[in-house]
Short mmCIF file of C-alpha atoms and ligand atoms in Angstrom, two decimals:
data_model
loop_
_atom_site.label_atom_id
_atom_site.label_comp_id
_atom_site.label_asym_id
_atom_site.label_seq_id
_atom_site.Cartn_x
_atom_site.Cartn_y
_atom_site.Cartn_z
CA MET E 281 72.81 30.59 65.97
CA ASN E 282 71.43 33.34 67.11
CA THR E 283 68.17 35.08 66.25
CA LEU E 284 68.97 38.46 65.49
CA TYR E 285 71.18 36.30 63.15
CA GLU E 286 68.74 33.44 62.85
CA HIS E 287 66.21 36.25 61.54
CA ALA E 288 67.97 37.92 59.13
CA PHE E 289 69.27 35.32 58.00
CA ARG E 290 65.57 33.73 56.82
CA HIS E 291 64.38 36.81 55.97
CA VAL E 292 67.07 38.26 54.46
CA LEU E 293 70.27 36.95 54.26
CA PHE E 294 68.62 33.22 52.35
CA PRO E 295 66.12 35.27 50.25
CA ALA E 296 68.89 37.06 48.85
CA TYR E 297 71.28 34.12 47.86
CA GLU E 298 68.68 31.98 46.34
CA LYS E 299 67.82 35.11 44.43
CA GLY E 300 71.04 34.53 43.35
CA LEU E 301 71.36 31.68 42.56
CA ARG E 302 67.65 30.99 40.65
CA ARG E 303 69.46 33.81 37.97
CA ARG E 304 72.40 32.44 37.15
CA HIS E 305 70.32 28.91 36.23
CA THR E 306 68.13 31.20 34.93
CA LEU E 307 71.12 32.55 32.82
CA ASP E 308 72.67 29.45 32.06
CA TYR E 309 69.15 28.29 30.52
CA MET E 310 68.87 31.97 28.63
CA LYS E 311 73.02 30.71 27.24
CA ARG E 312 71.34 27.80 26.36
CA TYR E 313 68.54 28.62 24.51
CA GLU E 314 70.72 31.44 22.12
CA ALA E 315 72.51 29.10 21.26
CA ASP E 316 70.13 26.40 20.07
CA GLN E 317 67.73 28.87 17.93
CA TRP E 318 70.52 28.15 15.51
CA LEU E 319 70.77 23.99 15.14
CA ASP E 320 69.43 23.06 12.18
CA PRO E 321 65.86 22.31 12.49
CA GLU E 322 66.57 18.11 12.32
CA ARG E 323 69.06 18.54 15.28
CA LEU E 324 66.31 20.83 17.14
CA ALA E 325 63.94 18.33 16.60
CA ALA E 326 65.98 15.01 17.61
CA LEU E 327 67.02 17.94 20.89
CA GLN E 328 63.65 17.50 20.56
CA TRP E 329 62.40 14.25 20.76
CA GLU E 330 65.06 13.56 23.05
CA ARG E 331 64.07 15.52 25.74
CA LEU E 332 60.98 14.38 25.36
CA ARG E 333 61.73 11.00 25.27
CA ARG E 334 63.05 12.04 29.32
CA LEU E 335 59.98 12.99 30.20
CA LEU E 336 57.08 10.32 28.82
CA GLU E 337 59.84 8.01 30.74
CA HIS E 338 59.03 9.90 33.93
CA CYS E 339 55.66 9.93 33.65
CA ALA E 340 56.34 6.23 33.47
CA GLN E 341 58.12 5.69 36.97
CA GLU E 342 56.60 9.01 38.68
CA VAL E 343 53.14 9.93 37.81
CA PRO E 344 49.99 7.66 38.43
CA TYR E 345 48.32 9.92 36.48
CA TYR E 346 50.00 8.05 33.72
CA ARG E 347 50.25 5.24 34.95
CA ARG E 348 46.78 3.93 34.82
CA ARG E 349 46.46 6.11 32.45
CA TRP E 350 48.17 4.47 30.11
CA ARG E 351 47.20 0.96 31.33
CA GLU E 352 43.55 1.21 31.33
CA LEU E 353 45.23 2.32 27.32
CA GLY E 354 47.25 -0.79 26.73
CA ILE E 355 50.48 1.64 25.55
CA GLN E 356 53.59 1.02 27.58
CA VAL E 357 55.86 3.39 27.40
CA GLY E 358 58.36 1.59 24.72
CA ASP E 359 55.32 1.89 22.46
CA LEU E 360 56.13 5.64 21.79
CA ARG E 361 58.62 5.25 19.67
CA ASN E 362 58.43 8.31 18.17
CA LEU E 363 56.34 11.41 17.70
CA ALA E 364 53.87 9.91 15.07
CA ASP E 365 53.17 7.80 17.88
CA PHE E 366 52.65 10.79 20.75
CA SER E 367 50.67 12.55 18.87
CA ALA E 368 48.47 9.72 18.66
CA LEU E 369 48.32 9.71 22.71
CA PRO E 370 44.16 11.28 23.99
CA VAL E 371 44.12 15.34 24.54
CA LEU E 372 43.95 16.80 27.96
CA ASP E 373 41.37 19.06 28.74
CA LYS E 374 40.78 21.19 31.50
CA ALA E 375 38.53 19.00 32.74
CA GLU E 376 40.37 16.29 33.40
CA ILE E 377 43.33 18.09 34.73
CA ARG E 378 40.54 19.07 37.34
CA ALA E 379 39.19 15.53 37.67
CA HIS E 380 42.18 14.09 38.83
CA PHE E 381 44.01 17.23 39.85
CA ASP E 382 46.45 14.81 42.35
CA GLU E 383 47.40 11.95 40.31
CA PHE E 384 48.98 14.25 37.36
CA LYS E 385 52.06 15.60 40.38
CA ALA E 386 55.51 13.20 39.66
CA ASP E 387 55.73 11.35 43.48
CA SER E 388 59.53 12.56 44.32
CA LEU E 389 58.70 16.47 43.68
CA LYS E 390 54.77 16.55 45.13
CA ASN E 391 56.05 18.64 48.00
CA GLN E 392 58.00 21.34 46.02
CA LEU E 393 55.59 22.70 43.39
CA LEU E 394 54.32 25.94 42.88
CA TYR E 395 51.02 26.89 41.55
CA LYS E 396 49.59 29.45 39.43
CA ALA E 397 45.46 29.85 37.93
CA THR E 398 44.24 30.42 34.30
CA GLY E 399 42.61 33.39 34.87
CA GLY E 400 38.10 32.58 34.12
CA SER E 401 36.64 34.99 31.20
CA THR E 402 36.96 31.35 29.20
CA GLY E 403 35.29 29.75 31.35
CA GLU E 404 36.56 28.28 35.08
CA PRO E 405 40.01 28.83 35.95
CA LEU E 406 42.35 25.84 36.20
CA ARG E 407 45.45 25.60 38.95
CA PHE E 408 48.25 23.94 37.83
CA GLY E 409 51.66 22.89 38.99
CA TYR E 410 55.14 23.40 38.05
CA THR E 411 58.81 23.53 39.13
CA ARG E 412 60.95 26.45 39.88
CA GLU E 413 63.14 25.03 37.67
CA SER E 414 60.82 24.72 34.35
CA ASN E 415 59.57 28.39 35.71
CA ASP E 416 63.26 29.44 35.58
CA ARG E 417 63.16 27.88 31.83
CA ARG E 418 59.85 29.25 31.11
CA ILE E 419 61.30 32.90 32.47
CA ALA E 420 64.88 32.22 30.13
CA VAL E 421 62.70 31.17 27.23
CA MET E 422 60.35 34.37 27.56
CA TRP E 423 63.59 36.88 27.43
CA ARG E 424 65.07 34.97 24.22
CA GLY E 425 61.62 35.59 22.16
CA TYR E 426 61.37 39.28 23.51
CA GLY E 427 64.65 39.95 22.69
CA TRP E 428 64.57 39.11 18.95
CA ALA E 429 62.35 42.45 19.50
CA GLY E 430 65.40 44.83 21.01
CA ALA E 431 63.27 43.92 24.68
CA ARG E 432 66.98 42.79 26.21
CA MET E 433 67.12 41.99 29.82
CA GLY E 434 67.86 46.19 31.02
CA ARG E 435 66.01 47.97 28.28
CA ARG E 436 63.94 50.81 28.74
CA THR E 437 60.84 48.90 28.59
CA LEU E 438 56.88 50.24 29.66
CA PHE E 439 54.27 47.95 29.65
CA LEU E 440 50.38 48.39 29.32
CA TRP E 441 49.06 45.85 30.54
CA GLY E 442 46.24 44.87 32.91
CA GLY E 443 46.28 46.01 37.05
CA SER E 444 46.28 43.68 39.50
CA VAL E 445 43.26 42.45 41.11
CA GLY E 446 42.59 43.72 44.03
CA GLU E 447 44.55 45.41 46.41
CA PRO E 448 47.89 44.52 46.77
CA THR E 449 50.06 44.89 49.88
CA ARG E 450 52.23 48.32 50.59
CA ALA E 451 55.70 45.39 50.51
CA HIS E 452 54.16 44.16 47.39
CA ARG E 453 54.37 47.40 45.83
CA MET E 454 57.19 47.95 46.96
CA LYS E 455 58.63 44.49 45.74
CA ASP E 456 57.41 45.20 42.02
CA ARG E 457 58.64 49.11 42.59
CA ILE E 458 61.99 47.51 42.74
CA TYR E 459 62.33 44.93 40.27
CA ASN E 460 60.88 47.22 37.67
CA ALA E 461 63.14 49.70 38.25
CA ALA E 462 66.10 47.29 38.56
CA PHE E 463 65.48 45.57 35.60
CA GLY E 464 64.57 49.23 33.51
CA ARG E 465 60.68 48.49 33.53
CA ARG E 466 57.63 50.46 34.10
CA MET E 467 53.55 48.99 34.38
CA LEU E 468 51.38 51.46 33.09
CA ASN E 469 47.80 50.17 34.46
CA THR E 470 45.41 49.76 31.36
CA PHE E 471 42.42 48.90 33.20
CA ARG E 472 42.54 53.14 33.75
CA MET E 473 42.47 53.81 30.39
CA SER E 474 39.52 56.02 28.94
CA GLU E 475 39.01 57.99 26.51
CA SER E 476 39.37 60.63 29.24
CA THR E 477 42.71 59.41 30.13
CA MET E 478 44.35 58.69 27.13
CA SER E 479 46.09 61.56 26.81
CA ASP E 480 47.86 60.05 31.00
CA PHE E 481 49.27 57.41 28.61
CA ALA E 482 50.79 59.66 26.01
CA ASP E 483 52.39 61.73 28.35
CA GLN E 484 53.99 59.09 30.48
CA ILE E 485 55.65 58.26 26.44
CA ASP E 486 56.71 61.36 26.17
CA ARG E 487 58.12 61.50 29.31
CA TYR E 488 59.05 57.71 29.75
CA ARG E 489 60.95 57.54 25.96
CA PRO E 490 60.92 53.24 26.63
CA ALA E 491 62.94 51.24 23.98
CA VAL E 492 60.46 48.76 23.94
CA LEU E 493 56.95 48.97 24.52
CA VAL E 494 54.41 46.15 25.70
CA GLY E 495 50.66 45.49 25.90
CA TYR E 496 48.37 43.52 25.03
CA VAL E 497 46.75 44.09 21.38
CA GLY E 498 43.50 45.61 22.83
CA ALA E 499 44.95 48.89 25.03
CA LEU E 500 47.41 49.10 22.34
CA TYR E 501 45.08 48.99 19.74
CA ARG E 502 43.13 51.56 21.39
CA LEU E 503 45.30 54.08 22.63
CA ALA E 504 47.10 53.54 18.50
CA GLU E 505 43.11 54.35 16.99
CA TRP E 506 43.55 57.89 19.72
CA LEU E 507 46.80 59.20 18.42
CA ILE E 508 45.19 58.80 14.70
CA ALA E 509 42.01 60.98 15.47
CA THR E 510 43.84 63.29 17.95
CA GLY E 511 46.72 64.06 15.93
CA ARG E 512 49.13 63.87 18.26
CA ARG E 513 52.56 62.25 18.06
CA VAL E 514 54.93 60.23 21.11
CA TYR E 515 57.96 59.28 20.86
CA ALA E 516 58.72 56.76 19.04
CA PRO E 517 60.32 52.99 20.29
CA GLU E 518 62.18 50.92 18.32
CA SER E 519 60.16 48.83 18.92
CA ILE E 520 56.46 47.00 20.10
CA ILE E 521 55.82 43.79 21.47
CA ALA E 522 51.89 42.81 21.20
CA ALA E 523 50.99 40.35 24.14
CA ALA E 524 48.38 38.07 25.70
CA GLU E 525 44.89 38.30 22.58
CA THR E 526 45.34 37.57 18.58
CA LEU E 527 46.45 40.39 16.28
CA HIS E 528 45.36 41.65 13.32
CA ASP E 529 46.58 42.45 10.94
CA PHE E 530 44.11 46.19 11.11
CA GLN E 531 45.56 46.55 14.11
CA ARG E 532 48.91 46.26 13.21
CA ASP E 533 48.63 48.73 10.94
CA ALA E 534 46.83 50.87 13.01
CA MET E 535 50.04 50.79 16.19
CA GLU E 536 52.75 50.84 12.98
CA GLU E 537 50.85 54.64 11.80
CA ALA E 538 50.19 55.32 15.63
CA PHE E 539 53.31 54.95 17.34
CA GLY E 540 55.63 55.43 14.74
CA ALA E 541 58.05 51.46 14.94
CA PRO E 542 57.79 47.53 14.42
CA VAL E 543 54.76 45.66 15.62
CA PHE E 544 56.01 41.53 16.85
CA ASN E 545 53.59 39.90 17.44
CA THR E 546 53.73 37.08 20.43
CA TYR E 547 52.11 34.06 21.58
CA GLY E 548 51.93 33.05 24.67
CA CYS E 549 49.53 31.52 27.77
CA ARG E 550 49.29 30.90 31.30
CA GLU E 551 50.36 27.81 31.20
CA PHE E 552 52.92 27.59 29.44
CA MET E 553 54.19 31.80 29.15
CA LEU E 554 55.92 32.40 25.49
CA ILE E 555 55.28 29.75 22.77
CA ALA E 556 56.17 31.47 19.82
CA ALA E 557 57.16 35.25 18.70
CA GLU E 558 57.93 37.11 15.80
CA CYS E 559 61.76 37.41 15.14
CA GLU E 560 63.02 41.16 12.65
CA HIS E 561 61.39 39.54 9.62
CA HIS E 562 58.54 38.91 10.42
CA SER E 563 57.67 35.34 8.62
CA GLY E 564 55.12 33.69 10.74
CA LEU E 565 55.96 33.42 14.90
CA HIS E 566 59.19 31.52 16.56
CA ILE E 567 57.73 28.74 18.41
CA ASN E 568 59.56 28.06 21.19
CA ALA E 569 60.23 24.34 20.75
CA ASP E 570 63.72 23.41 22.32
CA HIS E 571 61.15 23.83 25.65
CA LEU E 572 57.53 23.32 24.29
CA LEU E 573 56.04 20.47 21.69
CA VAL E 574 53.50 22.42 20.07
CA GLU E 575 51.21 20.00 17.73
CA LEU E 576 48.54 21.49 15.46
CA ALA E 577 45.28 19.17 16.35
CA GLY E 578 42.71 18.24 13.02
CA THR E 579 39.70 15.90 13.32
CA HIS E 580 41.85 13.44 12.57
CA GLY E 581 45.42 13.42 13.87
CA PRO E 582 47.52 16.33 12.95
CA VAL E 583 47.39 18.98 10.24
CA PRO E 584 48.45 19.54 7.45
CA PRO E 585 51.51 21.96 6.72
CA GLY E 586 50.00 25.13 6.17
CA GLN E 587 46.31 24.02 7.76
CA THR E 588 44.67 25.59 10.88
CA GLY E 589 44.05 22.96 13.53
CA THR E 590 43.53 23.02 17.56
CA VAL E 591 46.85 24.14 19.67
CA VAL E 592 48.53 21.27 21.65
CA VAL E 593 51.06 21.75 24.33
CA THR E 594 53.53 20.27 25.85
CA ASP E 595 55.82 21.54 28.34
CA LEU E 596 59.43 19.42 28.02
CA SER E 597 60.34 20.56 31.42
CA ASN E 598 57.60 20.69 34.00
CA TYR E 599 58.95 17.76 35.94
CA GLY E 600 56.02 18.54 38.66
CA MET E 601 52.81 17.68 37.02
CA PRO E 602 53.24 17.08 33.90
CA LEU E 603 50.36 17.85 31.11
CA LEU E 604 50.76 16.00 28.11
CA ARG E 605 49.11 16.54 25.26
CA TYR E 606 47.47 19.94 26.46
CA GLY E 607 44.92 21.61 24.76
CA ASN E 608 45.08 24.96 25.14
CA GLY E 609 41.25 26.38 23.87
CA ASP E 610 43.78 27.84 21.11
CA MET E 611 43.87 27.11 17.12
CA ALA E 612 46.84 28.23 15.16
CA THR E 613 48.56 27.70 11.29
CA SER E 614 51.42 26.19 10.85
CA CYS E 615 53.74 27.53 7.97
CA THR E 616 55.60 25.72 5.21
CA GLN E 617 58.49 27.66 4.40
CA GLY E 618 62.01 28.63 7.03
CA CYS E 619 62.17 31.87 7.63
CA PRO E 620 65.16 33.64 6.74
CA CYS E 621 66.63 34.86 9.37
CA GLY E 622 67.75 30.95 9.99
CA ARG E 623 66.92 30.67 13.12
CA GLY E 624 65.94 26.40 13.42
CA LEU E 625 62.63 26.94 14.87
CA PRO E 626 59.85 26.17 13.52
CA LEU E 627 57.31 28.63 12.26
CA LEU E 628 53.50 29.31 12.83
CA ALA E 629 51.69 30.87 10.15
CA ARG E 630 49.28 33.55 12.11
CA VAL E 631 47.59 32.64 15.12
CA ASP E 632 43.28 32.57 15.02
CA GLY E 633 42.49 33.03 18.61
CA ARG E 634 40.82 30.92 20.74
CA ILE E 635 38.52 27.96 19.04
CA LEU E 636 35.91 29.37 20.71
CA ASP E 637 35.67 32.31 19.25
CA VAL E 638 36.11 30.56 15.10
CA ILE E 639 32.57 30.47 13.18
CA ARG E 640 31.31 27.93 12.30
CA THR E 641 28.38 26.79 9.36
CA ALA E 642 25.58 23.72 9.82
CA ASP E 643 27.29 22.36 6.01
CA GLY E 644 30.93 22.24 8.13
CA ARG E 645 32.60 25.24 7.29
CA VAL E 646 35.64 26.75 9.64
CA LEU E 647 35.47 30.89 9.68
CA PRO E 648 38.87 31.78 11.59
CA GLY E 649 38.50 34.37 13.21
CA GLU E 650 40.69 36.35 11.64
CA PHE E 651 38.14 37.30 9.21
CA PHE E 652 35.84 39.54 9.78
CA PRO E 653 38.03 42.08 10.47
CA HIS E 654 39.64 41.70 7.67
CA MET E 655 37.25 42.08 5.60
CA LEU E 656 35.32 44.84 7.85
CA LYS E 657 38.14 47.04 7.64
CA ASP E 658 37.58 48.14 3.85
CA VAL E 659 33.77 49.61 4.68
CA PRO E 660 34.39 52.93 4.63
CA GLY E 661 31.48 53.93 8.26
CA VAL E 662 32.89 50.89 11.13
CA THR E 663 34.06 52.75 13.86
CA ARG E 664 33.73 49.62 15.66
CA PHE E 665 31.84 45.71 14.94
CA GLN E 666 31.12 42.31 16.79
CA LEU E 667 30.14 39.21 15.68
CA VAL E 668 28.24 36.50 17.49
CA GLN E 669 26.91 33.40 16.23
CA LYS E 670 24.60 31.74 19.12
CA ARG E 671 23.40 29.28 17.13
CA LEU E 672 24.45 27.00 13.85
CA ASP E 673 22.43 28.65 11.50
CA ARG E 674 22.64 32.46 12.70
CA LEU E 675 25.36 35.85 12.64
CA ASP E 676 24.35 38.23 14.76
CA LEU E 677 27.16 41.20 13.41
CA ALA E 678 27.42 44.07 15.53
CA ILE E 679 28.81 47.45 14.57
CA VAL E 680 29.23 50.46 15.29
CA ARG E 681 28.79 52.84 12.50
CA ASN E 682 29.86 56.24 11.74
CA ALA E 683 28.63 58.86 9.01
CA ALA E 684 30.54 57.31 5.75
CA PHE E 685 28.03 54.32 5.89
CA ASN E 686 25.50 53.29 4.15
CA ASP E 687 23.20 51.43 1.91
CA ALA E 688 25.70 50.25 -0.19
CA SER E 689 28.26 49.49 3.52
CA LEU E 690 25.86 47.15 3.93
CA ALA E 691 25.33 45.37 0.56
CA TYR E 692 29.15 44.94 0.60
CA ILE E 693 29.30 43.80 3.96
CA GLN E 694 26.52 40.68 2.65
CA ARG E 695 27.91 39.84 -0.65
CA GLU E 696 30.59 39.27 0.78
CA ILE E 697 30.12 37.15 4.40
CA ASP E 698 27.67 35.07 1.16
CA LYS E 699 30.34 34.61 -1.09
CA VAL E 700 32.23 32.27 2.24
CA LEU E 701 28.83 30.93 4.23
CA GLY E 702 26.56 30.58 0.99
CA GLN E 703 23.02 30.55 2.59
CA SER E 704 22.91 28.62 4.53
CA VAL E 705 23.38 31.07 7.40
CA GLU E 706 21.07 33.98 8.30
CA LEU E 707 22.62 37.58 9.46
CA HIS E 708 21.19 39.26 11.68
CA TYR E 709 22.10 43.18 11.96
CA HIS E 710 22.46 45.83 15.13
CA PHE E 711 23.89 49.29 15.71
CA PRO E 712 24.75 49.60 19.35
CA ASP E 713 26.91 52.92 20.32
CA ASP E 714 29.05 51.13 21.82
CA ILE E 715 30.49 47.66 22.27
CA PRO E 716 32.16 46.48 26.17
CA LEU E 717 35.21 45.16 26.17
CA THR E 718 35.40 42.54 28.43
CA ARG E 719 36.19 42.43 32.15
CA SER E 720 39.79 42.16 31.12
CA GLY E 721 39.98 44.83 29.50
CA LYS E 722 39.78 42.76 26.24
CA LEU E 723 38.61 43.48 23.06
CA ARG E 724 37.12 40.30 21.50
CA VAL E 725 35.69 41.22 17.95
CA THR E 726 34.30 37.32 17.25
CA ILE E 727 32.27 35.48 19.48
CA SER E 728 31.11 32.26 19.40
CA GLU E 729 27.85 31.15 22.06
CA LEU E 730 28.13 27.44 20.32
ZN1 ZN J 820 63.51 34.44 11.41
#
């Protein structure tokens, strides 16, 4: 091979070939997932168990961590006969994965792994490895979930997204631009969002005329608030996809009013990408149960239907660095009903937010993050708020007031909090001029520092 050709092959032809091949895989996976969503719940459960069983056997043969850990626990892979057996295995947390990082890699795949890291906004970042195949499957289920909101490949889609950290190289920016143009997508960096740039964002929506608007909840809500306050109308997309943060009802209402389109909630995390998403019925979020196993755990095993638990996830296709029963730090509530759409994928009733942001009391009560936004939305004069719990018996409520706020507002808040928390908690009020966003541009409405 002459060197010029070799160079061209290595840098141009092979990547193009490989990309073509990989896209074909992703398209094949998409077709499969597209069909499987309509299987009835029993068939899907059987399919999910079959995939889990195969993964467990792989872990027993190939993954040093599970070989050692199961030996210590006195378990053999044959003892795990159903989901209940599997649910008795310990939950993995970040500290455990960090401490035994290399042991989680499968012997035969450890040299072919890709790596990503979680953001550090809620503690130390975590690196994790995954195979190309599992990545292609993640992309396929992502397209399926976004498709429920009408965001199919090639549709004009505008993203209100956090920009990349640091300065991407020119080549990288160029690649992104070509990729986005090819897929009919455009990105707007929400790190630039401020009172003075809001009209730019509105102008960009009018100019691009997206079929679908996708964004961080905080960014979409902030823009919606601004549009409502200033009376500015923008081009109405067909749908809005809310991502990356817990979506509260008051935020959904504001977005639908401001943009004149239905909001589709989605739930994902960096470790697994899309976990669940709303279909056109908005009656909960369909879990990608043919790709992931999602459990909701209580203090004594799985929570009953309709209850809130911590989210425990197993990626059924990541054979390279399998994380069995990974606790991702979120809380969610299961659903007691199916969805009228006919998809067999089970539903989450709602995602309650970070475990860290749930409010607790000394007598063991747990208040989901949803409570305060729900209660405060009807109080006159509250522009923005943030609740911080530093101790079990103390809550600090910061309220950005406007002229409509008065003694009756305060009395109402006190009464409503007494109803759910009794006298077990001291409530302290603060009235700052503003509440800053987090470093990643998110607005956290409740924060637990316990
Ligand atoms: Zn549905």
